[in-house]
Coordinates of C-alpha atoms in Angstrom, one line a residue:
Chain N
M1 CA -3.3 -20.3 32.1
N2 CA -4.1 -19.2 28.7
R3 CA -3.7 -15.4 28.7
A4 CA -5.4 -14.8 25.4
E5 CA -8.6 -16.3 26.7
T6 CA -8.6 -14.4 29.9
E7 CA -7.3 -11.1 28.9
A8 CA -8.1 -8.8 26.0
P9 CA -5.1 -7.6 24.2
P10 CA -3.8 -4.3 25.7
E11 CA -4.6 -1.1 23.9
S12 CA -1.8 0.7 22.1
P13 CA -0.1 3.2 24.4
P14 CA -1.6 6.7 24.4
L15 CA -0.4 9.0 21.7
A16 CA 2.6 11.1 22.5
R17 CA 0.6 14.3 22.1
R18 CA 3.2 16.7 21.2
I19 CA 4.0 17.2 17.5
V20 CA 6.7 19.6 16.5
Q21 CA 7.5 21.3 13.1
E22 CA 11.1 22.0 12.9
D23 CA 13.8 22.7 10.3
G24 CA 16.2 19.8 10.5
V25 CA 19.8 20.5 9.5
V26 CA 21.7 17.7 7.7
V27 CA 24.7 16.7 9.8
E28 CA 25.5 13.5 7.9
H29 CA 24.3 11.9 4.7
E30 CA 26.1 8.9 3.5
N31 CA 25.8 5.5 1.9
F32 CA 24.9 3.1 4.7
Q33 CA 25.0 -0.2 2.8
G34 CA 24.3 -1.0 -0.8
D35 CA 21.3 1.1 -2.0
Y36 CA 20.6 2.3 1.5
R37 CA 21.5 5.7 2.8
L38 CA 21.7 7.1 6.3
L39 CA 20.5 10.7 6.8
R40 CA 21.2 12.3 10.2
L41 CA 19.4 15.6 11.0
Q42 CA 19.9 18.0 13.8
A43 CA 16.5 18.4 15.3
P44 CA 16.7 19.4 18.9
A45 CA 13.0 19.9 19.5
I46 CA 11.8 16.7 18.0
T47 CA 14.6 14.3 19.1
P48 CA 13.8 14.1 22.9
L49 CA 10.1 13.4 22.1
V50 CA 10.7 10.3 20.0
Q51 CA 9.2 7.0 21.0
P52 CA 10.2 3.7 19.4
G53 CA 8.1 3.0 16.2
Q54 CA 7.3 6.7 15.6
F55 CA 8.0 8.4 12.3
L56 CA 9.2 11.7 10.8
H57 CA 7.3 13.4 8.0
L58 CA 9.7 15.4 5.9
K59 CA 9.5 17.8 3.0
A60 CA 12.1 16.8 0.5
P61 CA 13.8 19.8 -1.0
H62 CA 14.8 19.8 -4.7
A63 CA 11.4 18.4 -5.5
A64 CA 9.1 21.3 -6.1
E65 CA 6.5 19.4 -8.0
S66 CA 6.1 16.9 -5.3
L67 CA 3.7 18.5 -2.9
L68 CA 3.5 16.0 -0.1
R69 CA 5.8 15.1 2.7
R70 CA 7.3 11.7 2.9
P71 CA 7.1 9.5 6.0
F72 CA 10.2 7.7 7.4
S73 CA 10.6 5.5 10.4
I74 CA 12.9 7.0 12.9
Y75 CA 16.1 4.9 13.2
Q76 CA 18.0 6.6 16.0
A77 CA 17.3 9.6 18.2
A78 CA 19.8 10.9 20.6
D79 CA 21.7 14.1 21.5
G80 CA 19.5 16.4 19.4
V81 CA 20.0 14.3 16.3
V82 CA 17.4 12.0 14.5
S83 CA 18.3 9.7 11.8
I84 CA 16.5 7.7 9.1
L85 CA 17.6 4.9 6.7
Y86 CA 16.1 5.2 3.2
K87 CA 16.4 3.9 -0.3
D88 CA 15.8 5.8 -3.6
I89 CA 12.4 4.3 -4.6
G90 CA 10.7 7.3 -6.2
R91 CA 10.4 11.0 -6.9
G92 CA 10.7 12.1 -3.3
T93 CA 13.5 9.9 -2.2
R94 CA 15.4 10.5 -5.4
A95 CA 15.4 14.2 -4.6
M96 CA 16.7 13.4 -1.1
T97 CA 19.8 11.8 -2.4
F98 CA 21.1 15.3 -3.3
L99 CA 21.0 16.6 0.2
R100 CA 24.3 17.8 1.6
P101 CA 25.5 18.5 5.1
G102 CA 24.3 22.0 6.2
E103 CA 21.1 22.0 4.2
T104 CA 17.8 22.1 6.0
L105 CA 14.6 20.3 5.4
N106 CA 11.3 20.8 7.2
L107 CA 10.2 18.1 9.6
L108 CA 7.0 17.2 11.3
G109 CA 7.4 14.8 14.2
P110 CA 7.5 12.6 16.1
L111 CA 4.3 11.3 14.6
G112 CA 2.1 8.2 15.3
T113 CA 1.7 5.7 18.0
G114 CA 4.7 3.4 18.2
Y115 CA 5.5 0.2 20.0
P116 CA 4.6 -0.5 23.7
L117 CA 7.6 -0.8 26.0
E118 CA 5.8 -2.5 29.0
D119 CA 7.5 -5.5 30.6
R120 CA 4.8 -8.1 30.4
G121 CA 7.3 -10.8 31.4
T122 CA 7.4 -12.0 27.8
F123 CA 10.3 -12.8 25.5
P124 CA 10.6 -10.1 22.9
V125 CA 10.9 -11.2 19.3
L126 CA 11.6 -8.6 16.7
V127 CA 10.9 -9.3 13.1
A128 CA 12.1 -7.1 10.3
G129 CA 11.6 -7.2 6.5
G130 CA 12.6 -4.8 3.9
Y131 CA 14.4 -2.1 5.9
G132 CA 12.0 -2.6 8.8
M133 CA 15.0 -3.0 11.2
A134 CA 15.4 0.8 11.2
A135 CA 11.9 1.2 12.8
L136 CA 12.8 -1.5 15.4
Y137 CA 16.2 -0.2 16.5
L138 CA 14.9 2.2 19.2
L139 CA 12.6 -0.5 20.5
A140 CA 15.6 -2.8 20.7
K141 CA 17.5 -0.2 22.6
R142 CA 14.8 0.9 25.1
H143 CA 12.9 -2.4 25.6
P144 CA 13.3 -3.5 29.2
N145 CA 14.1 -7.0 28.1
R146 CA 16.4 -8.6 25.5
G147 CA 15.3 -11.3 23.2
I148 CA 15.8 -12.4 19.5
A149 CA 15.6 -10.5 16.3
F150 CA 14.8 -12.0 12.8
F151 CA 15.9 -10.0 9.8
G152 CA 14.7 -11.1 6.4
G153 CA 15.6 -9.6 2.9
A154 CA 15.9 -10.5 -0.7
T155 CA 19.6 -10.5 -0.8
P156 CA 22.5 -10.1 1.7
G157 CA 22.6 -6.4 0.7
D158 CA 19.2 -5.9 2.2
I159 CA 20.2 -7.1 5.7
L160 CA 21.1 -4.0 7.7
C161 CA 22.2 -3.3 11.2
V162 CA 23.0 -6.8 12.5
P163 CA 26.1 -5.6 14.4
E164 CA 24.0 -2.6 15.9
F165 CA 21.4 -5.0 17.3
E166 CA 23.9 -7.5 18.5
A167 CA 25.7 -4.6 20.3
L168 CA 22.4 -3.9 22.2
G169 CA 22.4 -7.5 23.4
W170 CA 20.0 -9.1 20.9
E171 CA 20.6 -12.4 19.1
V172 CA 20.0 -11.8 15.4
R173 CA 19.0 -14.5 12.9
V174 CA 19.0 -13.7 9.2
T175 CA 17.2 -15.1 6.2
T176 CA 17.5 -14.2 2.6
I177 CA 15.4 -15.2 -0.4
D178 CA 18.5 -15.9 -2.5
G179 CA 20.2 -17.8 0.4
G180 CA 23.2 -15.6 0.2
L181 CA 23.2 -14.9 3.9
G182 CA 21.7 -16.9 6.8
M183 CA 18.9 -19.3 6.2
Q184 CA 17.3 -19.4 2.7
G185 CA 13.7 -18.4 2.5
K186 CA 11.3 -16.0 4.0
V187 CA 11.8 -14.7 7.5
T188 CA 9.0 -16.9 8.8
V189 CA 11.2 -20.0 8.0
A190 CA 13.7 -18.8 10.7
I191 CA 10.9 -18.0 13.1
D192 CA 9.4 -21.5 12.7
A193 CA 12.8 -23.1 13.3
W194 CA 13.2 -21.0 16.5
L195 CA 9.7 -21.7 17.8
A196 CA 10.4 -25.5 17.4
E197 CA 13.6 -25.0 19.5
I198 CA 12.3 -23.1 22.4
D199 CA 10.9 -24.4 25.7
E200 CA 7.1 -24.3 26.0
T201 CA 7.3 -22.0 28.9
V202 CA 8.8 -19.2 26.8
R203 CA 6.1 -16.7 26.0
P204 CA 7.1 -14.7 23.0
E205 CA 5.7 -11.2 22.2
F206 CA 6.3 -10.1 18.6
Y207 CA 7.2 -6.7 17.3
A208 CA 7.4 -6.4 13.6
C209 CA 8.0 -3.9 10.7
G210 CA 8.0 -4.8 7.1
P211 CA 5.8 -5.6 4.1
N212 CA 2.2 -6.3 4.9
A213 CA 2.4 -10.0 3.8
M214 CA 5.2 -10.5 6.3
L215 CA 3.3 -8.6 9.0
K216 CA 0.2 -10.9 8.5
A217 CA 2.4 -14.0 8.7
V218 CA 3.9 -12.8 12.0
G219 CA 0.4 -12.0 13.3
D220 CA -0.7 -15.5 12.4
H221 CA 2.3 -17.0 14.2
A222 CA 1.4 -15.0 17.3
L223 CA -2.3 -16.0 17.2
A224 CA -1.2 -19.7 17.0
R225 CA 0.9 -19.2 20.1
D226 CA -1.7 -17.0 21.9
A227 CA 1.0 -14.4 21.8
L228 CA 0.8 -10.7 21.1
A229 CA 2.1 -9.2 17.9
W230 CA 2.7 -5.5 17.5
L231 CA 2.7 -4.7 13.8
S232 CA 3.8 -1.4 12.2
M233 CA 1.6 -0.9 9.2
D234 CA 3.0 0.5 6.0
R235 CA 0.6 2.8 4.1
N236 CA 0.8 5.7 1.6
M237 CA 0.5 8.8 3.6
G238 CA -0.7 12.4 3.0
C239 CA -0.7 14.9 5.8
G240 CA 0.7 12.5 8.5
V241 CA -1.4 14.2 11.3
G242 CA -4.8 12.6 10.8
A243 CA -6.6 15.2 8.6
C244 CA -6.5 13.9 5.1
L245 CA -7.6 10.3 5.8
T246 CA -5.3 8.8 3.1
C247 CA -3.5 6.2 5.3
V248 CA -6.5 4.4 6.8
Q249 CA -6.5 0.8 7.9
K250 CA -9.5 -1.4 8.7
L251 CA -9.7 -2.5 12.3
H252 CA -12.1 -4.9 13.9
T253 CA -14.5 -3.3 16.4
E254 CA -15.6 -4.9 19.6
E255 CA -19.2 -5.1 18.3
G256 CA -18.0 -7.5 15.6
G257 CA -17.9 -4.8 12.8
W258 CA -15.0 -2.8 11.5
T259 CA -13.9 0.8 11.5
W260 CA -11.1 2.8 9.8
A261 CA -8.1 3.9 11.8
R262 CA -5.5 6.4 10.8
V263 CA -2.1 4.7 10.4
C264 CA -0.5 8.1 11.0
R265 CA -2.3 8.8 14.3
E266 CA -3.7 5.7 15.9
G267 CA -1.0 3.7 14.2
P268 CA 1.4 2.9 12.7
V269 CA 1.6 0.1 15.3
F270 CA -1.4 -2.1 15.9
E271 CA -1.8 -5.4 17.8
T272 CA -2.6 -8.0 15.2
R273 CA -6.0 -9.0 16.7
R274 CA -7.3 -5.5 15.9
I275 CA -6.2 -5.6 12.2
L276 CA -8.8 -6.5 9.5
W277 CA -6.6 -7.7 6.7
D278 CA -7.5 -6.8 3.1
E279 CA -7.9 -10.5 2.3
E280 CA -10.6 -10.9 5.0
K281 CA -14.1 -10.1 4.1
A282 CA -15.4 -6.9 5.7
T283 CA -18.9 -7.0 7.1
Chain S
M1 CA 6.6 64.0 13.3
T2 CA 5.1 61.6 10.7
P3 CA 2.0 59.8 11.8
V4 CA 2.3 56.1 12.5
Q5 CA 0.8 54.2 9.6
A6 CA -2.0 51.9 10.8
A7 CA -1.7 48.2 10.1
P8 CA -3.8 47.2 7.1
D9 CA -7.5 46.3 7.8
L10 CA -7.8 42.7 7.0
R11 CA -11.4 42.2 8.2
V12 CA -13.9 40.7 5.8
N13 CA -17.6 40.2 6.1
L14 CA -18.4 37.1 4.2
G15 CA -22.2 37.3 3.7
G16 CA -22.8 37.9 7.3
I17 CA -19.9 36.0 8.7
A18 CA -17.5 38.5 10.3
M19 CA -13.9 37.3 9.8
K20 CA -10.8 38.9 11.2
N21 CA -8.9 38.2 8.0
P22 CA -9.7 36.7 4.5
V23 CA -7.9 33.4 4.9
M24 CA -9.9 30.3 5.6
V25 CA -9.0 26.6 5.5
A26 CA -10.9 24.5 3.0
S27 CA -13.2 21.7 3.8
G28 CA -11.5 18.3 3.9
T29 CA -8.0 19.6 4.3
F30 CA -8.0 20.6 8.0
G31 CA -10.1 17.8 9.5
Y32 CA -12.2 19.1 12.3
G33 CA -9.6 21.2 13.9
P34 CA -7.9 19.1 16.6
E35 CA -5.7 17.4 14.0
Y36 CA -3.7 20.7 13.6
A37 CA -4.2 22.2 17.0
D38 CA -0.8 21.0 18.2
L39 CA 1.0 22.8 15.4
V40 CA -0.7 26.1 14.6
D41 CA -2.7 28.7 16.5
L42 CA -6.2 28.2 15.1
N43 CA -7.3 31.6 16.4
Q44 CA -5.3 33.2 13.6
L45 CA -7.6 31.7 10.9
G46 CA -10.2 33.9 9.2
A47 CA -12.6 30.9 9.3
M48 CA -12.5 27.2 9.5
V49 CA -14.5 25.1 7.1
V50 CA -14.7 21.6 8.5
K51 CA -14.8 18.3 6.6
G52 CA -18.2 17.5 5.0
I53 CA -21.0 16.4 7.3
H54 CA -23.8 14.1 6.4
L55 CA -27.0 13.2 8.4
E56 CA -25.4 9.8 9.2
P57 CA -21.9 8.5 9.8
T58 CA -20.3 7.3 6.6
R59 CA -17.0 5.3 6.1
G60 CA -15.8 6.7 2.7
N61 CA -13.9 4.9 0.0
E62 CA -11.6 2.1 -0.1
T63 CA -7.8 2.6 -0.3
P64 CA -5.7 3.9 -2.1
R65 CA -7.5 7.2 -1.6
T66 CA -5.0 9.7 -2.8
F67 CA -2.2 9.9 -5.4
E68 CA 0.4 12.5 -5.9
T69 CA 0.6 13.9 -9.4
A70 CA 2.9 16.6 -11.0
S71 CA 2.2 19.7 -8.8
G72 CA -1.1 18.2 -7.8
L73 CA -2.9 15.7 -5.5
L74 CA -5.6 13.4 -6.7
N75 CA -8.0 12.3 -4.1
A76 CA -11.1 10.1 -3.7
I77 CA -11.6 10.0 0.0
G78 CA -15.3 9.6 -0.3
L79 CA -16.6 11.9 2.5
P80 CA -16.1 9.7 5.5
N81 CA -17.6 11.6 8.4
P82 CA -19.0 11.1 11.9
G83 CA -22.4 12.2 11.0
F84 CA -24.4 15.1 12.3
D85 CA -24.7 13.8 15.9
G86 CA -21.1 12.6 16.0
F87 CA -19.8 15.8 14.8
V88 CA -21.8 18.0 17.2
K89 CA -21.0 15.8 20.2
T90 CA -17.3 15.1 19.4
Y91 CA -16.0 18.2 17.8
M92 CA -18.2 21.3 18.5
P93 CA -17.1 21.6 22.2
F94 CA -13.6 21.7 20.9
L95 CA -14.3 24.2 18.1
R96 CA -16.3 26.5 20.5
Q97 CA -13.1 27.2 22.5
Y98 CA -11.7 29.2 19.6
D99 CA -12.5 32.8 18.4
V100 CA -12.9 31.6 14.8
P101 CA -16.1 31.4 12.7
V102 CA -16.9 27.7 12.1
I103 CA -18.4 27.0 8.7
V104 CA -19.8 23.5 8.3
N105 CA -19.6 21.8 4.9
I106 CA -22.8 19.7 4.4
W107 CA -23.7 17.1 1.9
G108 CA -26.5 14.7 1.1
R109 CA -27.5 12.1 -1.4
T110 CA -30.9 13.7 -2.1
V111 CA -32.3 17.2 -1.9
D112 CA -34.2 16.3 1.2
E113 CA -31.0 15.1 2.9
Y114 CA -29.3 18.4 2.2
A115 CA -32.3 20.3 3.6
E116 CA -32.5 18.1 6.7
V117 CA -28.8 18.4 7.7
A118 CA -29.1 22.1 7.1
R119 CA -32.1 22.4 9.4
R120 CA -30.5 20.5 12.2
F121 CA -27.6 22.9 12.4
N122 CA -30.0 25.8 13.2
D123 CA -29.9 24.6 16.8
V124 CA -26.2 24.1 17.1
D125 CA -24.3 26.8 19.0
G126 CA -21.1 28.0 17.5
V127 CA -21.8 27.3 13.9
H128 CA -21.5 30.4 11.7
G129 CA -22.4 29.3 8.2
L130 CA -23.0 26.3 6.0
E131 CA -21.0 25.5 2.9
I132 CA -23.0 23.3 0.5
N133 CA -20.9 20.6 -1.0
V134 CA -22.7 20.2 -4.4
S135 CA -19.6 19.2 -6.2
C136 CA -17.7 16.4 -4.5
P137 CA -16.6 14.4 -7.4
N138 CA -16.2 11.2 -5.4
I139 CA -19.7 10.3 -4.3
K140 CA -21.5 8.0 -6.7
E141 CA -25.0 8.8 -5.6
G142 CA -25.5 12.0 -7.5
S143 CA -23.6 14.6 -5.4
A144 CA -21.5 15.6 -8.4
L145 CA -24.6 16.0 -10.4
F146 CA -25.9 18.6 -8.0
G147 CA -22.9 20.7 -9.0
T148 CA -23.1 20.3 -12.7
D149 CA -26.8 20.2 -13.5
L150 CA -28.1 23.7 -13.1
D151 CA -31.7 22.7 -12.3
M152 CA -30.5 20.2 -9.6
F153 CA -28.1 22.9 -8.2
R154 CA -30.9 25.4 -7.8
R155 CA -33.1 22.8 -6.1
V156 CA -30.4 22.0 -3.5
V157 CA -29.6 25.7 -2.8
D158 CA -33.3 26.6 -2.6
A159 CA -34.0 23.7 -0.2
V160 CA -31.0 24.5 2.1
R161 CA -31.8 28.3 2.0
A162 CA -35.4 27.5 3.0
R163 CA -34.4 25.5 6.1
T164 CA -31.5 27.4 7.6
R165 CA -31.1 30.6 9.5
L166 CA -27.3 30.5 8.8
P167 CA -25.4 32.1 5.9
V168 CA -25.3 29.7 3.0
I169 CA -22.2 29.3 0.7
P170 CA -22.6 26.8 -2.2
K171 CA -19.2 25.4 -3.3
L172 CA -19.2 25.4 -7.1
A173 CA -17.8 22.6 -9.3
P174 CA -15.2 23.7 -11.8
N175 CA -16.3 21.2 -14.6
V176 CA -19.3 23.2 -15.9
G177 CA -19.9 24.9 -19.3
D178 CA -20.4 28.4 -17.8
I179 CA -19.5 29.0 -14.2
R180 CA -21.4 32.4 -14.3
A181 CA -24.7 30.5 -14.7
F182 CA -24.1 28.6 -11.4
A183 CA -22.8 31.7 -9.6
C184 CA -25.9 33.7 -10.6
A185 CA -28.2 30.8 -9.7
A186 CA -26.7 30.7 -6.3
E187 CA -27.2 34.4 -5.8
A188 CA -30.7 34.2 -7.1
C189 CA -31.6 31.3 -4.7
G190 CA -30.5 33.5 -1.8
A191 CA -26.9 32.3 -1.2
N192 CA -24.9 34.6 1.0
A193 CA -21.6 33.9 -0.8
I194 CA -20.1 31.3 -3.1
S195 CA -16.9 29.4 -2.9
L196 CA -15.0 28.0 -5.8
I197 CA -13.4 25.8 -7.1
N198 CA -13.8 22.3 -5.8
S199 CA -11.3 19.7 -7.1
F200 CA -11.3 19.0 -10.8
P201 CA -12.5 15.4 -11.8
A202 CA -9.4 13.5 -13.0
L203 CA -7.8 10.1 -13.5
A204 CA -4.3 8.7 -12.8
I205 CA -3.2 5.3 -14.2
D206 CA -0.4 3.0 -13.3
A207 CA 1.0 2.0 -16.7
E208 CA 2.6 -1.3 -15.5
T209 CA -0.5 -2.7 -13.9
R210 CA -2.9 -0.9 -16.3
R211 CA -4.9 -0.1 -13.2
P212 CA -6.1 3.3 -11.8
E213 CA -4.1 4.6 -9.0
L214 CA -7.2 5.2 -6.8
A215 CA -9.6 2.5 -5.5
N216 CA -12.5 4.8 -6.7
V217 CA -10.9 4.9 -10.2
T218 CA -11.4 8.6 -10.6
G219 CA -10.8 11.4 -8.1
G220 CA -10.6 15.2 -7.7
L221 CA -7.4 17.0 -8.6
S222 CA -6.2 19.8 -6.3
G223 CA -3.0 21.8 -5.7
P224 CA -0.9 24.2 -7.8
A225 CA -1.8 22.2 -11.0
I226 CA -5.3 23.6 -10.9
K227 CA -4.6 27.2 -9.7
P228 CA -4.7 28.9 -13.1
I229 CA -8.1 27.2 -13.8
A230 CA -9.4 28.3 -10.5
L231 CA -8.2 31.9 -11.0
K232 CA -10.0 32.1 -14.3
L233 CA -13.3 30.7 -12.9
V234 CA -13.1 33.0 -9.8
W235 CA -12.5 36.0 -12.1
E236 CA -15.6 35.1 -14.2
A237 CA -17.8 34.3 -11.3
A238 CA -16.9 37.3 -9.2
R239 CA -17.8 39.7 -12.1
A240 CA -21.2 38.0 -12.5
V241 CA -22.5 38.3 -8.9
S242 CA -22.6 40.9 -6.1
I243 CA -22.3 38.3 -3.2
P244 CA -18.9 37.6 -1.8
V245 CA -16.7 35.0 -3.4
V246 CA -14.2 32.6 -1.7
G247 CA -11.4 31.7 -4.0
I248 CA -9.9 28.1 -3.6
G249 CA -7.5 26.2 -5.8
G250 CA -3.8 25.5 -5.3
I251 CA -3.0 28.4 -2.9
F252 CA 0.3 27.6 -1.3
N253 CA 1.4 31.0 -0.2
A254 CA 0.4 34.7 0.2
T255 CA 1.2 35.5 -3.4
D256 CA -1.2 32.9 -4.6
A257 CA -3.9 34.2 -2.3
I258 CA -3.3 37.8 -3.4
E259 CA -3.8 36.7 -7.0
F260 CA -7.2 35.3 -6.1
L261 CA -8.1 38.6 -4.3
I262 CA -7.0 40.5 -7.5
A263 CA -9.2 38.1 -9.6
G264 CA -12.2 39.1 -7.5
A265 CA -12.3 36.8 -4.4
D266 CA -13.2 38.5 -1.2
A267 CA -11.6 35.7 0.8
V268 CA -9.6 32.6 0.1
A269 CA -9.3 29.1 1.4
I270 CA -6.1 27.1 1.8
G271 CA -6.6 23.4 0.8
T272 CA -4.0 20.9 -0.2
A273 CA -1.2 23.2 1.1
N274 CA -2.4 22.4 4.7
F275 CA -1.2 18.8 4.1
T276 CA 2.3 20.0 3.3
H277 CA 2.7 23.0 5.6
P278 CA 0.2 23.3 8.4
G279 CA 1.0 26.9 8.9
T280 CA 0.3 28.0 5.4
A281 CA -2.9 29.9 6.3
M282 CA -1.1 31.9 9.1
E283 CA 1.8 32.8 6.9
T284 CA -0.6 33.8 4.1
V285 CA -2.3 36.2 6.5
R286 CA 1.0 37.8 7.3
G287 CA 2.0 38.0 3.7
I288 CA -1.3 39.7 2.7
A289 CA -0.8 42.3 5.4
E290 CA 2.8 42.9 4.2
Y291 CA 1.6 43.2 0.6
L292 CA -1.1 45.7 1.5
D293 CA 1.3 47.7 3.5
R294 CA 3.9 47.7 0.7
H295 CA 1.3 48.8 -1.9
G296 CA -0.2 51.4 0.3
L297 CA -3.6 49.8 0.6
A298 CA -5.5 50.5 3.8
R299 CA -8.0 47.6 3.6
V300 CA -7.9 44.1 2.0
G301 CA -11.1 45.0 0.2
D302 CA -9.1 47.7 -1.7
L303 CA -7.3 44.8 -3.5
V304 CA -10.3 42.7 -4.4
G305 CA -11.2 42.6 -8.1
T306 CA -8.4 45.0 -9.2
L307 CA -7.2 42.9 -12.1
A308 CA -6.1 45.4 -14.8
A309 CA -7.6 43.7 -17.7

């Protein structure tokens, strides 16, 4: 039976309603790999509330002229400590590189609607580009099933966390644009190869985080297989709680039109069928 | 035994709107209330000004809609809103739960639209005042012109005044030749108070791509970058009129707010700071009380317009 024809895609799970503002204390801040840093923060109020795919909105100290907070996917959350992986890409993240253990920074979180964890009897397929693997780690840990993870990056230095995912029981396949690690090419090359290998009875369900072009490609693969694809959308963000309407994303409506959704509140994770991509013509 | 000193009296009457303190949240920076209800106690606000409401739902601008600048935020959201009916149905039951005056920011594309949306709020329980958005810089169909053309400004304020029973607060644009002319026109048209400033029209450019940072090309600049401009305009406007003035522009803490009160504002509204620190308004209320206490002032009104210049 073709499930996509008989069932509407399930809605995103209800928002974890509680949002907490808390001063996080830096317990560890170190080079993780290459240009990537790991920042671990003691945040006992936020940590137990975290669901896979949610994010933290933090006020970087040492950056007085930067008014806004910066959003980061939550990598790990356990024992009162949340962690993020980040890279110095601008004013806010540059200021963060100076953080030392013992310093505090103000956190809002956990924010947004993350990945669903329901066991639908499907085979979970994780797809990460950029440092999207950070956003997928908690899902890999808490998902009721084990499956396969595809990590794509420009160079071997961009491929993070492979041992961590393997330790959780996931098969990890790597692609790099320069061919320095794993298959050469975009991450979809490896997904195509895997889809050609597997038995027709395997019903994949995709969970992805990365650049929008990669997310769209993953969504298209899912549509072609009548599979679900949960995509974590990346948007510039303002308030992080749904007030400023900066991070809006177009979604299809049931009536055939479109509406804006807030990536920080209704998102960041949306099922691919709901997303109206920028390339499509809005009506 | 020394008498116990009473806590400073923070109450403000804003043109008929009784507020427990002078600290409001500015339109467009606090949503419609529920967005921040998890994080702060809304009952501690002096008043809440909700995001601009039009007769019909509108979607607003394409993205990107905001861009962070040095000590500022450039925005061109484009006034997306659920429309009059959507707002009243979805948000008023929520807002009525709180002991906080609700001021609805209204806008239109024509004078008649302003008048009509104002009229409809006459029958809405729980609305305490209307702020007239004549100065959103991001609406192409003339809204900004209502804020910078004195004759059109008068027509809008007159029309709204004629249709509403509620206190009316025109929100003034900063990019005018003489702010006093607009402040006085508002008073002459029967406005109960004025608020200023709205964001300042501005442009940010990506040098690499040679493209504007915002989909709307230009936007409105807010945040600490515009505070000195706002203070100057509030100071000028407050001396020109006898109706109350709401000072807005880059207020991030109690000291900023106190500066506006000294410049002549009877109340203040926190804007961009809400995006950074949701509790800014509440901390500002406490900071003003502490300041009044420290300076031996019994009432917040004793501070208003006391600039020694």
